[in-house]
Structures are given as C-alpha cells and as structure tokens.
PDB file of C-alpha atoms in Angstrom:
ATOM      1  CA  MET R  18     -56.010 102.770 110.876  1.00  0.00           C
ATOM      2  CA  HIS R  19     -57.595 104.988 113.530  1.00  0.00           C
ATOM      3  CA  GLU R  20     -56.017 105.230 116.993  1.00  0.00           C
ATOM      4  CA  LEU R  21     -57.696 106.116 120.278  1.00  0.00           C
ATOM      5  CA  THR R  22     -55.814 106.900 123.503  1.00  0.00           C
ATOM      6  CA  ASN R  23     -56.887 105.885 127.005  1.00  0.00           C
ATOM      7  CA  GLU R  24     -57.544 109.523 127.875  1.00  0.00           C
ATOM      8  CA  LYS R  25     -60.915 109.122 126.164  1.00  0.00           C
ATOM      9  CA  CYS R  26     -62.845 106.821 128.478  1.00  0.00           C
ATOM     10  CA  ILE R  27     -66.242 106.311 130.081  1.00  0.00           C
ATOM     11  CA  PHE R  28     -67.385 104.666 133.307  1.00  0.00           C
ATOM     12  CA  SER R  29     -70.895 103.845 132.122  1.00  0.00           C
ATOM     13  CA  PHE R  30     -72.556 102.904 128.843  1.00  0.00           C
ATOM     14  CA  SER R  31     -75.229 105.395 127.750  1.00  0.00           C
ATOM     15  CA  LYS R  32     -76.671 106.865 124.566  1.00  0.00           C
ATOM     16  CA  HIS R  33     -75.914 110.281 126.074  1.00  0.00           C
ATOM     17  CA  ASN R  34     -72.137 109.767 125.957  1.00  0.00           C
ATOM     18  CA  ASP R  35     -70.578 111.933 123.259  1.00  0.00           C
ATOM     19  CA  PRO R  36     -68.571 109.883 120.752  1.00  0.00           C
ATOM     20  CA  VAL R  37     -64.832 110.551 120.700  1.00  0.00           C
ATOM     21  CA  LEU R  38     -64.289 108.925 117.299  1.00  0.00           C
ATOM     22  CA  ASN R  39     -66.377 108.246 114.170  1.00  0.00           C
ATOM     23  CA  VAL R  40     -65.499 105.293 111.954  1.00  0.00           C
ATOM     24  CA  ASN R  41     -66.995 103.592 108.920  1.00  0.00           C
ATOM     25  CA  ASP R  42     -68.117 100.023 108.486  1.00  0.00           C
ATOM     26  CA  GLY R  43     -65.022  97.905 107.814  1.00  0.00           C
ATOM     27  CA  GLU R  44     -62.478 100.248 109.380  1.00  0.00           C
ATOM     28  CA  GLU R  45     -59.938  99.298 112.062  1.00  0.00           C
ATOM     29  CA  VAL R  46     -59.207 101.081 115.333  1.00  0.00           C
ATOM     30  CA  LYS R  47     -56.267 100.625 117.707  1.00  0.00           C
ATOM     31  CA  ILE R  48     -57.678 101.261 121.179  1.00  0.00           C
ATOM     32  CA  GLU R  49     -55.475 102.032 124.174  1.00  0.00           C
ATOM     33  CA  THR R  50     -56.871 101.053 127.587  1.00  0.00           C
ATOM     34  CA  LEU R  51     -56.249 101.670 131.253  1.00  0.00           C
ATOM     35  CA  ASP R  52     -56.448  98.682 133.576  1.00  0.00           C
ATOM     36  CA  CYS R  53     -59.619  98.159 135.631  1.00  0.00           C
ATOM     37  CA  PHE R  54     -58.198 100.273 138.475  1.00  0.00           C
ATOM     38  CA  SER R  55     -57.367 103.187 136.137  1.00  0.00           C
ATOM     39  CA  CYS R  56     -53.701 102.316 136.802  1.00  0.00           C
ATOM     40  CA  GLN R  57     -53.963 103.505 140.427  1.00  0.00           C
ATOM     41  CA  ILE R  58     -52.182 100.388 141.746  1.00  0.00           C
ATOM     42  CA  LYS R  59     -48.644 100.680 140.366  1.00  0.00           C
ATOM     43  CA  THR R  60     -46.594  99.158 143.191  1.00  0.00           C
ATOM     44  CA  ASN R  61     -47.201  96.960 146.212  1.00  0.00           C
ATOM     45  CA  ASP R  62     -47.189 100.116 148.336  1.00  0.00           C
ATOM     46  CA  ASP R  63     -50.372 101.299 146.591  1.00  0.00           C
ATOM     47  CA  LYS R  64     -53.417  99.993 148.455  1.00  0.00           C
ATOM     48  CA  LEU R  65     -56.998  99.375 147.412  1.00  0.00           C
ATOM     49  CA  GLU R  66     -58.165 101.165 150.575  1.00  0.00           C
ATOM     50  CA  THR R  67     -56.831 104.495 149.310  1.00  0.00           C
ATOM     51  CA  MET R  68     -57.951 104.089 145.712  1.00  0.00           C
ATOM     52  CA  ASP R  69     -60.659 106.200 144.066  1.00  0.00           C
ATOM     53  CA  TRP R  70     -63.332 103.551 143.509  1.00  0.00           C
ATOM     54  CA  ASP R  71     -65.270 105.876 141.197  1.00  0.00           C
ATOM     55  CA  LYS R  72     -62.523 105.255 138.638  1.00  0.00           C
ATOM     56  CA  VAL R  73     -62.953 101.476 138.429  1.00  0.00           C
ATOM     57  CA  ASN R  74     -63.580  99.731 135.086  1.00  0.00           C
ATOM     58  CA  PRO R  75     -62.898 102.524 132.587  1.00  0.00           C
ATOM     59  CA  ALA R  76     -63.752 101.709 128.960  1.00  0.00           C
ATOM     60  CA  THR R  77     -62.070 103.634 126.160  1.00  0.00           C
ATOM     61  CA  GLY R  78     -64.573 105.308 123.856  1.00  0.00           C
ATOM     62  CA  PRO R  79     -67.299 105.591 122.862  1.00  0.00           C
ATOM     63  CA  ILE R  80     -66.831 105.066 119.140  1.00  0.00           C
ATOM     64  CA  TYR R  81     -69.626 105.944 116.704  1.00  0.00           C
ATOM     65  CA  ILE R  82     -69.866 103.429 113.851  1.00  0.00           C
ATOM     66  CA  ASN R  83     -71.446 105.102 110.841  1.00  0.00           C
ATOM     67  CA  GLY R  84     -74.422 103.181 109.468  1.00  0.00           C
ATOM     68  CA  ALA R  85     -75.139 101.203 112.638  1.00  0.00           C
ATOM     69  CA  LYS R  86     -78.848 101.424 113.513  1.00  0.00           C
ATOM     70  CA  GLU R  87     -81.159  99.994 116.151  1.00  0.00           C
ATOM     71  CA  ASN R  88     -81.802  96.256 115.583  1.00  0.00           C
ATOM     72  CA  ASP R  89     -78.589  95.823 113.597  1.00  0.00           C
ATOM     73  CA  VAL R  90     -75.748  93.686 114.917  1.00  0.00           C
ATOM     74  CA  LEU R  91     -72.227  95.019 115.377  1.00  0.00           C
ATOM     75  CA  GLU R  92     -69.506  92.515 114.529  1.00  0.00           C
ATOM     76  CA  VAL R  93     -66.275  93.287 116.390  1.00  0.00           C
ATOM     77  CA  ILE R  94     -63.276  91.398 115.025  1.00  0.00           C
ATOM     78  CA  ILE R  95     -60.542  91.317 117.677  1.00  0.00           C
ATOM     79  CA  LYS R  96     -57.375  91.335 115.606  1.00  0.00           C
ATOM     80  CA  LYS R  97     -54.684  91.923 118.217  1.00  0.00           C
ATOM     81  CA  ILE R  98     -54.261  92.412 121.971  1.00  0.00           C
ATOM     82  CA  ASP R  99     -51.006  93.811 123.353  1.00  0.00           C
ATOM     83  CA  ILE R 100     -50.572  94.011 127.130  1.00  0.00           C
ATOM     84  CA  GLU R 101     -48.143  95.806 129.430  1.00  0.00           C
ATOM     85  CA  ASN R 102     -45.418  93.972 131.365  1.00  0.00           C
ATOM     86  CA  LYS R 103     -47.002  94.413 134.792  1.00  0.00           C
ATOM     87  CA  GLY R 104     -50.406  93.396 136.106  1.00  0.00           C
ATOM     88  CA  VAL R 105     -52.414  93.556 139.318  1.00  0.00           C
ATOM     89  CA  ILE R 106     -54.208  90.742 141.118  1.00  0.00           C
ATOM     90  CA  ALA R 107     -56.680  91.677 143.846  1.00  0.00           C
ATOM     91  CA  THR R 108     -59.259  90.284 146.237  1.00  0.00           C
ATOM     92  CA  GLY R 109     -60.313  90.844 149.836  1.00  0.00           C
ATOM     93  CA  LYS R 110     -63.021  91.159 152.413  1.00  0.00           C
ATOM     94  CA  ASP R 111     -66.513  90.829 150.901  1.00  0.00           C
ATOM     95  CA  LEU R 112     -65.051  90.467 147.407  1.00  0.00           C
ATOM     96  CA  GLY R 113     -65.610  87.342 145.372  1.00  0.00           C
ATOM     97  CA  VAL R 114     -66.658  83.860 146.437  1.00  0.00           C
ATOM     98  CA  LEU R 115     -64.134  83.643 149.285  1.00  0.00           C
ATOM     99  CA  GLY R 116     -64.560  87.220 150.494  1.00  0.00           C
ATOM    100  CA  ASP R 117     -66.276  86.151 153.701  1.00  0.00           C
ATOM    101  CA  LYS R 118     -63.074  84.398 154.780  1.00  0.00           C
ATOM    102  CA  MET R 119     -60.905  87.537 154.588  1.00  0.00           C
ATOM    103  CA  ASN R 120     -60.502  90.487 156.920  1.00  0.00           C
ATOM    104  CA  ASP R 121     -58.780  93.020 154.657  1.00  0.00           C
ATOM    105  CA  LEU R 122     -58.355  94.025 151.036  1.00  0.00           C
ATOM    106  CA  TYR R 123     -55.453  92.469 149.138  1.00  0.00           C
ATOM    107  CA  SER R 124     -53.572  93.422 145.991  1.00  0.00           C
ATOM    108  CA  LYS R 125     -50.258  92.466 144.436  1.00  0.00           C
ATOM    109  CA  VAL R 126     -48.366  93.739 141.395  1.00  0.00           C
ATOM    110  CA  VAL R 127     -47.023  90.887 139.271  1.00  0.00           C
ATOM    111  CA  GLU R 128     -44.438  90.893 136.502  1.00  0.00           C
ATOM    112  CA  ILE R 129     -45.224  89.612 133.002  1.00  0.00           C
ATOM    113  CA  ASN R 130     -42.113  88.330 131.254  1.00  0.00           C
ATOM    114  CA  ASP R 131     -41.614  86.255 128.096  1.00  0.00           C
ATOM    115  CA  GLY R 132     -45.324  85.601 127.769  1.00  0.00           C
ATOM    116  CA  LYS R 133     -45.726  84.413 131.359  1.00  0.00           C
ATOM    117  CA  VAL R 134     -47.274  85.854 134.509  1.00  0.00           C
ATOM    118  CA  ILE R 135     -44.910  85.481 137.473  1.00  0.00           C
ATOM    119  CA  PHE R 136     -47.300  84.540 140.283  1.00  0.00           C
ATOM    120  CA  ASN R 137     -44.545  83.872 142.857  1.00  0.00           C
ATOM    121  CA  GLU R 138     -41.042  82.378 143.015  1.00  0.00           C
ATOM    122  CA  LYS R 139     -42.442  78.892 142.430  1.00  0.00           C
ATOM    123  CA  LEU R 140     -45.197  79.464 139.914  1.00  0.00           C
ATOM    124  CA  SER R 141     -45.626  81.189 136.578  1.00  0.00           C
ATOM    125  CA  PHE R 142     -48.145  80.514 133.844  1.00  0.00           C
ATOM    126  CA  PRO R 143     -48.773  81.493 130.208  1.00  0.00           C
ATOM    127  CA  VAL R 144     -50.628  84.672 129.384  1.00  0.00           C
ATOM    128  CA  LYS R 145     -53.920  84.420 127.512  1.00  0.00           C
ATOM    129  CA  PRO R 146     -55.097  88.005 127.013  1.00  0.00           C
ATOM    130  CA  MET R 147     -58.826  88.704 126.989  1.00  0.00           C
ATOM    131  CA  ILE R 148     -61.208  91.656 127.259  1.00  0.00           C
ATOM    132  CA  GLY R 149     -63.387  92.033 130.357  1.00  0.00           C
ATOM    133  CA  VAL R 150     -65.493  95.080 129.437  1.00  0.00           C
ATOM    134  CA  ILE R 151     -66.711  95.466 125.863  1.00  0.00           C
ATOM    135  CA  GLY R 152     -70.066  96.723 124.666  1.00  0.00           C
ATOM    136  CA  VAL R 153     -72.395  99.319 123.209  1.00  0.00           C
ATOM    137  CA  ALA R 154     -74.887 101.819 124.587  1.00  0.00           C
ATOM    138  CA  PRO R 155     -78.219 100.458 125.871  1.00  0.00           C
ATOM    139  CA  LYS R 156     -81.459 101.804 124.414  1.00  0.00           C
ATOM    140  CA  GLU R 157     -82.394 103.582 127.633  1.00  0.00           C
ATOM    141  CA  GLY R 158     -80.725 104.519 130.891  1.00  0.00           C
ATOM    142  CA  GLU R 159     -77.140 104.292 131.996  1.00  0.00           C
ATOM    143  CA  ILE R 160     -75.303 101.064 132.866  1.00  0.00           C
ATOM    144  CA  ASN R 161     -72.013 101.306 134.743  1.00  0.00           C
ATOM    145  CA  CYS R 162     -69.056  99.582 133.109  1.00  0.00           C
ATOM    146  CA  GLY R 163     -68.902  97.027 135.926  1.00  0.00           C
ATOM    147  CA  THR R 164     -72.274  95.513 135.012  1.00  0.00           C
ATOM    148  CA  PRO R 165     -72.939  93.135 132.088  1.00  0.00           C
ATOM    149  CA  GLY R 166     -76.156  92.826 130.082  1.00  0.00           C
ATOM    150  CA  PRO R 167     -77.611  92.539 126.568  1.00  0.00           C
ATOM    151  CA  HIS R 168     -75.418  95.496 125.581  1.00  0.00           C
ATOM    152  CA  GLY R 169     -72.277  93.593 126.566  1.00  0.00           C
ATOM    153  CA  GLY R 170     -70.401  95.424 129.313  1.00  0.00           C
ATOM    154  CA  ASN R 171     -68.448  93.596 132.018  1.00  0.00           C
ATOM    155  CA  MET R 172     -69.057  90.086 130.696  1.00  0.00           C
ATOM    156  CA  ASP R 173     -65.582  88.854 131.743  1.00  0.00           C
ATOM    157  CA  THR R 174     -65.776  86.065 129.182  1.00  0.00           C
ATOM    158  CA  THR R 175     -62.468  84.331 128.509  1.00  0.00           C
ATOM    159  CA  LEU R 176     -63.451  83.555 124.901  1.00  0.00           C
ATOM    160  CA  ILE R 177     -63.346  87.273 124.059  1.00  0.00           C
ATOM    161  CA  GLY R 178     -59.683  87.330 123.116  1.00  0.00           C
ATOM    162  CA  GLU R 179     -57.349  87.783 120.182  1.00  0.00           C
ATOM    163  CA  GLY R 180     -58.721  86.187 117.024  1.00  0.00           C
ATOM    164  CA  SER R 181     -62.331  85.987 118.210  1.00  0.00           C
ATOM    165  CA  LYS R 182     -65.364  87.768 116.800  1.00  0.00           C
ATOM    166  CA  LEU R 183     -67.922  89.358 119.098  1.00  0.00           C
ATOM    167  CA  TYR R 184     -71.470  90.091 117.959  1.00  0.00           C
ATOM    168  CA  LEU R 185     -73.410  92.774 119.845  1.00  0.00           C
ATOM    169  CA  PRO R 186     -77.039  93.841 119.348  1.00  0.00           C
ATOM    170  CA  VAL R 187     -77.238  97.533 118.453  1.00  0.00           C
ATOM    171  CA  PHE R 188     -79.712  99.656 120.424  1.00  0.00           C
ATOM    172  CA  VAL R 189     -78.908 103.227 119.314  1.00  0.00           C
ATOM    173  CA  ASP R 190     -77.605 104.902 116.163  1.00  0.00           C
ATOM    174  CA  GLY R 191     -73.845 104.524 115.880  1.00  0.00           C
ATOM    175  CA  ALA R 192     -73.787 101.772 118.536  1.00  0.00           C
ATOM    176  CA  LEU R 193     -71.449 103.874 120.764  1.00  0.00           C
ATOM    177  CA  PHE R 194     -68.879 101.136 121.305  1.00  0.00           C
ATOM    178  CA  ALA R 195     -66.255 101.060 124.071  1.00  0.00           C
ATOM    179  CA  LEU R 196     -63.899  98.526 125.656  1.00  0.00           C
ATOM    180  CA  GLY R 197     -61.492  98.122 128.555  1.00  0.00           C
ATOM    181  CA  ASP R 198     -60.630  95.919 131.564  1.00  0.00           C
ATOM    182  CA  LEU R 199     -57.995  93.760 129.874  1.00  0.00           C
ATOM    183  CA  HIS R 200     -56.707  90.632 131.606  1.00  0.00           C
ATOM    184  CA  ALA R 201     -53.343  88.977 130.959  1.00  0.00           C
ATOM    185  CA  VAL R 202     -55.095  85.782 132.028  1.00  0.00           C
ATOM    186  CA  MET R 203     -58.250  84.910 133.962  1.00  0.00           C
ATOM    187  CA  GLY R 204     -60.014  81.742 135.007  1.00  0.00           C
ATOM    188  CA  ASP R 205     -63.666  81.117 134.183  1.00  0.00           C
ATOM    189  CA  GLY R 206     -65.797  82.498 137.002  1.00  0.00           C
ATOM    190  CA  GLU R 207     -63.252  85.146 138.116  1.00  0.00           C
ATOM    191  CA  ILE R 208     -64.087  83.861 141.609  1.00  0.00           C
ATOM    192  CA  GLY R 209     -61.696  86.187 143.454  1.00  0.00           C
ATOM    193  CA  VAL R 210     -63.099  89.303 141.680  1.00  0.00           C
ATOM    194  CA  SER R 211     -60.053  89.959 139.474  1.00  0.00           C
ATOM    195  CA  GLY R 212     -57.987  88.400 136.755  1.00  0.00           C
ATOM    196  CA  VAL R 213     -54.456  89.618 136.124  1.00  0.00           C
ATOM    197  CA  GLU R 214     -55.567  93.194 135.493  1.00  0.00           C
ATOM    198  CA  VAL R 215     -53.508  94.993 132.852  1.00  0.00           C
ATOM    199  CA  SER R 216     -53.503  97.998 130.590  1.00  0.00           C
ATOM    200  CA  GLY R 217     -52.741  97.600 126.904  1.00  0.00           C
ATOM    201  CA  THR R 218     -53.993  98.100 123.373  1.00  0.00           C
ATOM    202  CA  VAL R 219     -56.617  96.269 121.321  1.00  0.00           C
ATOM    203  CA  THR R 220     -56.933  96.435 117.547  1.00  0.00           C
ATOM    204  CA  VAL R 221     -60.464  95.799 116.310  1.00  0.00           C
ATOM    205  CA  GLU R 222     -62.348  95.926 113.032  1.00  0.00           C
ATOM    206  CA  PHE R 223     -66.037  96.844 112.890  1.00  0.00           C
ATOM    207  CA  ARG R 224     -68.689  95.464 110.578  1.00  0.00           C
ATOM    208  CA  VAL R 225     -72.384  96.354 110.642  1.00  0.00           C
ATOM    209  CA  LEU R 226     -74.681  93.386 109.955  1.00  0.00           C
ATOM    210  CA  LYS R 227     -78.195  94.125 108.728  1.00  0.00           C
ATOM    211  CA  ASN R 228     -79.418  90.551 108.279  1.00  0.00           C
ATOM    212  CA  LEU R 229     -78.842  89.188 111.775  1.00  0.00           C
ATOM    213  CA  LYS R 230     -80.996  89.593 114.896  1.00  0.00           C
ATOM    214  CA  LEU R 231     -79.618  88.964 118.397  1.00  0.00           C
ATOM    215  CA  ASN R 232     -81.118  89.465 121.843  1.00  0.00           C
ATOM    216  CA  ASN R 233     -77.771  89.142 123.646  1.00  0.00           C
ATOM    217  CA  PRO R 234     -74.079  89.018 122.755  1.00  0.00           C
ATOM    218  CA  LEU R 235     -72.533  86.095 120.896  1.00  0.00           C
ATOM    219  CA  VAL R 236     -68.834  85.245 120.489  1.00  0.00           C
ATOM    220  CA  LYS R 237     -67.101  83.057 117.927  1.00  0.00           C
ATOM    221  CA  THR R 238     -63.593  81.618 118.257  1.00  0.00           C
ATOM    222  CA  ASN R 239     -61.773  79.274 115.904  1.00  0.00           C
ATOM    223  CA  GLU R 240     -63.345  76.321 117.717  1.00  0.00           C
ATOM    224  CA  VAL R 241     -66.719  77.317 119.150  1.00  0.00           C
ATOM    225  CA  THR R 242     -69.638  79.722 118.920  1.00  0.00           C
ATOM    226  CA  ALA R 243     -71.139  80.781 122.261  1.00  0.00           C
ATOM    227  CA  THR R 244     -74.232  82.702 123.268  1.00  0.00           C
ATOM    228  CA  ILE R 245     -73.708  84.926 126.333  1.00  0.00           C
ATOM    229  CA  ALA R 246     -76.298  86.020 128.899  1.00  0.00           C
ATOM    230  CA  SER R 247     -76.312  87.762 132.277  1.00  0.00           C
ATOM    231  CA  ASN R 248     -78.768  87.680 135.170  1.00  0.00           C
ATOM    232  CA  GLU R 249     -78.909  88.022 138.951  1.00  0.00           C
ATOM    233  CA  SER R 250     -79.332  84.233 138.952  1.00  0.00           C
ATOM    234  CA  ILE R 251     -76.630  82.132 137.296  1.00  0.00           C
ATOM    235  CA  SER R 252     -79.237  79.486 136.496  1.00  0.00           C
ATOM    236  CA  LYS R 253     -81.368  82.090 134.689  1.00  0.00           C
ATOM    237  CA  ALA R 254     -78.301  83.303 132.780  1.00  0.00           C
ATOM    238  CA  ILE R 255     -77.617  79.714 131.674  1.00  0.00           C
ATOM    239  CA  GLU R 256     -81.241  79.251 130.635  1.00  0.00           C
ATOM    240  CA  THR R 257     -81.197  82.422 128.528  1.00  0.00           C
ATOM    241  CA  ALA R 258     -77.905  81.523 126.843  1.00  0.00           C
ATOM    242  CA  VAL R 259     -79.186  78.059 125.911  1.00  0.00           C
ATOM    243  CA  LYS R 260     -82.505  79.419 124.622  1.00  0.00           C
ATOM    244  CA  ASP R 261     -80.689  82.041 122.533  1.00  0.00           C
ATOM    245  CA  MET R 262     -78.684  79.260 120.880  1.00  0.00           C
ATOM    246  CA  ALA R 263     -81.859  77.219 120.382  1.00  0.00           C
ATOM    247  CA  GLU R 264     -83.481  80.203 118.648  1.00  0.00           C
ATOM    248  CA  LEU R 265     -80.566  80.359 116.200  1.00  0.00           C
ATOM    249  CA  PHE R 266     -81.073  76.692 115.327  1.00  0.00           C
ATOM    250  CA  GLN R 267     -84.851  77.043 115.042  1.00  0.00           C
ATOM    251  CA  LYS R 268     -84.471  79.967 112.613  1.00  0.00           C
ATOM    252  CA  ASN R 269     -81.771  78.383 110.486  1.00  0.00           C
ATOM    253  CA  THR R 270     -82.541  74.637 110.415  1.00  0.00           C
ATOM    254  CA  ASP R 271     -85.489  72.295 110.052  1.00  0.00           C
ATOM    255  CA  LEU R 272     -84.633  70.486 113.303  1.00  0.00           C
ATOM    256  CA  SER R 273     -87.433  69.973 115.806  1.00  0.00           C
ATOM    257  CA  ILE R 274     -87.026  71.356 119.310  1.00  0.00           C
ATOM    258  CA  GLU R 275     -86.590  67.770 120.511  1.00  0.00           C
ATOM    259  CA  GLU R 276     -83.724  67.244 118.065  1.00  0.00           C
ATOM    260  CA  ILE R 277     -82.178  70.566 119.076  1.00  0.00           C
ATOM    261  CA  SER R 278     -82.379  69.670 122.756  1.00  0.00           C
ATOM    262  CA  THR R 279     -80.713  66.304 122.277  1.00  0.00           C
ATOM    263  CA  LEU R 280     -78.087  67.809 119.963  1.00  0.00           C
ATOM    264  CA  PHE R 281     -77.237  70.400 122.610  1.00  0.00           C
ATOM    265  CA  SER R 282     -76.951  67.733 125.296  1.00  0.00           C
ATOM    266  CA  ILE R 283     -74.581  65.696 123.130  1.00  0.00           C
ATOM    267  CA  SER R 284     -72.270  68.432 121.852  1.00  0.00           C
ATOM    268  CA  GLY R 285     -72.881  71.703 123.721  1.00  0.00           C
ATOM    269  CA  ASN R 286     -71.249  73.042 126.873  1.00  0.00           C
ATOM    270  CA  VAL R 287     -72.625  75.310 129.574  1.00  0.00           C
ATOM    271  CA  GLN R 288     -69.778  77.469 130.877  1.00  0.00           C
ATOM    272  CA  ILE R 289     -69.543  80.140 133.565  1.00  0.00           C
ATOM    273  CA  SER R 290     -67.952  83.442 132.600  1.00  0.00           C
ATOM    274  CA  GLN R 291     -68.123  85.265 135.943  1.00  0.00           C
ATOM    275  CA  VAL R 292     -69.994  85.056 139.256  1.00  0.00           C
ATOM    276  CA  VAL R 293     -68.778  88.234 140.994  1.00  0.00           C
ATOM    277  CA  ASP R 294     -70.342  91.178 139.150  1.00  0.00           C
ATOM    278  CA  PRO R 295     -73.757  92.762 139.921  1.00  0.00           C
ATOM    279  CA  LEU R 296     -75.188  90.345 137.335  1.00  0.00           C
ATOM    280  CA  LYS R 297     -73.669  86.896 136.793  1.00  0.00           C
ATOM    281  CA  THR R 298     -72.686  85.797 133.289  1.00  0.00           C
ATOM    282  CA  ALA R 299     -72.902  82.382 131.618  1.00  0.00           C
ATOM    283  CA  ARG R 300     -72.411  81.129 128.086  1.00  0.00           C
ATOM    284  CA  PHE R 301     -73.502  78.141 126.032  1.00  0.00           C
ATOM    285  CA  SER R 302     -70.955  77.015 123.451  1.00  0.00           C
ATOM    286  CA  MET R 303     -71.366  74.764 120.443  1.00  0.00           C
ATOM    287  CA  PRO R 304     -68.593  73.449 118.172  1.00  0.00           C
ATOM    288  CA  ASN R 305     -68.329  75.494 115.000  1.00  0.00           C
ATOM    289  CA  TRP R 306     -68.420  72.377 112.822  1.00  0.00           C
ATOM    290  CA  VAL R 307     -71.903  71.553 114.126  1.00  0.00           C
ATOM    291  CA  LEU R 308     -73.222  74.999 113.198  1.00  0.00           C
ATOM    292  CA  GLU R 309     -71.469  74.899 109.826  1.00  0.00           C
ATOM    293  CA  THR R 310     -73.062  71.511 109.057  1.00  0.00           C
ATOM    294  CA  TYR R 311     -76.425  73.306 109.110  1.00  0.00           C
ATOM    295  CA  GLY R 312     -75.186  76.410 107.327  1.00  0.00           C
ATOM    296  CA  ILE R 313     -75.160  78.601 110.450  1.00  0.00           C
ATOM    297  CA  GLU R 314     -72.155  80.857 109.922  1.00  0.00           C
ATOM    298  CA  PHE R 315     -71.078  84.280 111.119  1.00  0.00           C
TER     299      PHE R 315
END
C-alpha cells in the first residue's frame, strides 16, 4: 500500500498541479489529511480572527492514476477513515445560514472519545466520519478546494464516508486526485459552515472505468446510489442531480420518461448536501435494489 503524508497538499484543483504520487489502477493509498483549518485551531485560545485564511480547505495530493484519461470515470473506494481525538466546530458573523444573527466569529475545540463527539457536559453524539473535499482536476482553469463542481471538490456530502464508492468524471490524464476536509460528523446542509472538523487518514482504492460516462459525481453506499450536483441555485442543483439520474435510467432501461418520473417520485429522495459554499450542493438518491432490478450496477 502507498502512503501519502499531509505535507503534500493543494488549495485548488488544477491540471497544472504537479502530482506527488503515481499509482496504478487497483492500488490502495493511505492518505493523511490536515483539518479544514490546516490545524491552526488547536485550543480554545486560538481564534479564527488570527488564522491564515489562505490555508483553509487543504486537500492532500494530487495523485496521478496511471491509465486514467479524459472521459473515463474514476472509481474511489473508501475503505477506511480514521480520525483524530479532537475536532473543531466553528461559525460566526456572515457565516452560514444564521450568520446574520451573530456579531463575532466563534470556534470551539471538542473532544472525541469512545466514538462520540463531546458537544458539552450534557450532550454527546456518535461519530460518523465523512469526507468534505474530494475530487480531481478540472479540464481548464483552477478551482479552489472550497468550491464544489463536476470535478468533485467541496461537496460536503454525508454519504461520502467509510464503505462508500465515489465515481468522478475524469477531465485530464491521470485524474490528479486529492482529498481532505474530514468531518467526525456533520448534518446535511452544514448550515453553520462547519461540521466537526478533524484531521485523520483515509484509505482508498482506485479503479479506472472505461465503459461509464458521467457529467457529475455519483456516490454509492450499501443502501443507495446518489447523483450529486452543484450550482449557485439549490433548485438548479436539485434539477441537475435528478436529470443525471434520469439519464442513467434512460441509457440502461427501456422505461419511458413518464415511467422514470413516476418511479423517482415513488422511491427517490432529494437531499441537500450543503448550502454554505460558493456553489450549493444537492443529491438525488435511489435505493440500490431499484437500480439492481434494472441491471444498473456500479
């Protein structure tokens, strides 16, 4: 297994980033990450006001996957996520949905013990680790790690956790994959602008798929398959995610668009991933057993 330390990180996805590791199709990599603040908030005496905001949302990488070409799909199998025993929660003035009700920035270091986040003396809750930033280089330009898009990026999607498979469209040779921004736990929407931000390690396996075409990322868990889309408008993101799923059914079944629409209404779920990044992210999930009934498998 390859290993990559958190010293090798980027703050934007670009085809001009030099790869720090080359791997082959089917190989595993253990990737060490910084938290979204580059571990600048270590105690409650460390304040967001004095932080270097140019070091927000580092992603470890990029990794060059041999054989990955434009129009391929990169399958990322998330085998294991290990997190540190402390995390940071943060919000404040002009941040998140409630930012207009606050006057200052706020952060707090929380302990993580025995699989639980200690929110305060009265409340703790189970960890459910997930990856906030995960993606590949776009075909053109440079996209900061805080922004989601067809390349992936800061999708903040709670389904992207241990045991899931993420499918990313490839835009450049080698894909130039990177990830970071782990959360010990996060609610859908991330309405306060942070989950429980943690550093840690993620073990992934890469597979290059030549017979699959995607416009945007797709994630599969043990229970559901979800198309993911981002847009300035959450309603547009929802529309794109649903239409991406509809395209999968149109290509792989003999169902009419009317049958697909009614099937989606009966068994599908529109879900919000995040509403606080430069582009908002939504997903449309369908039960795996429905897809498998029609032979749609990943």
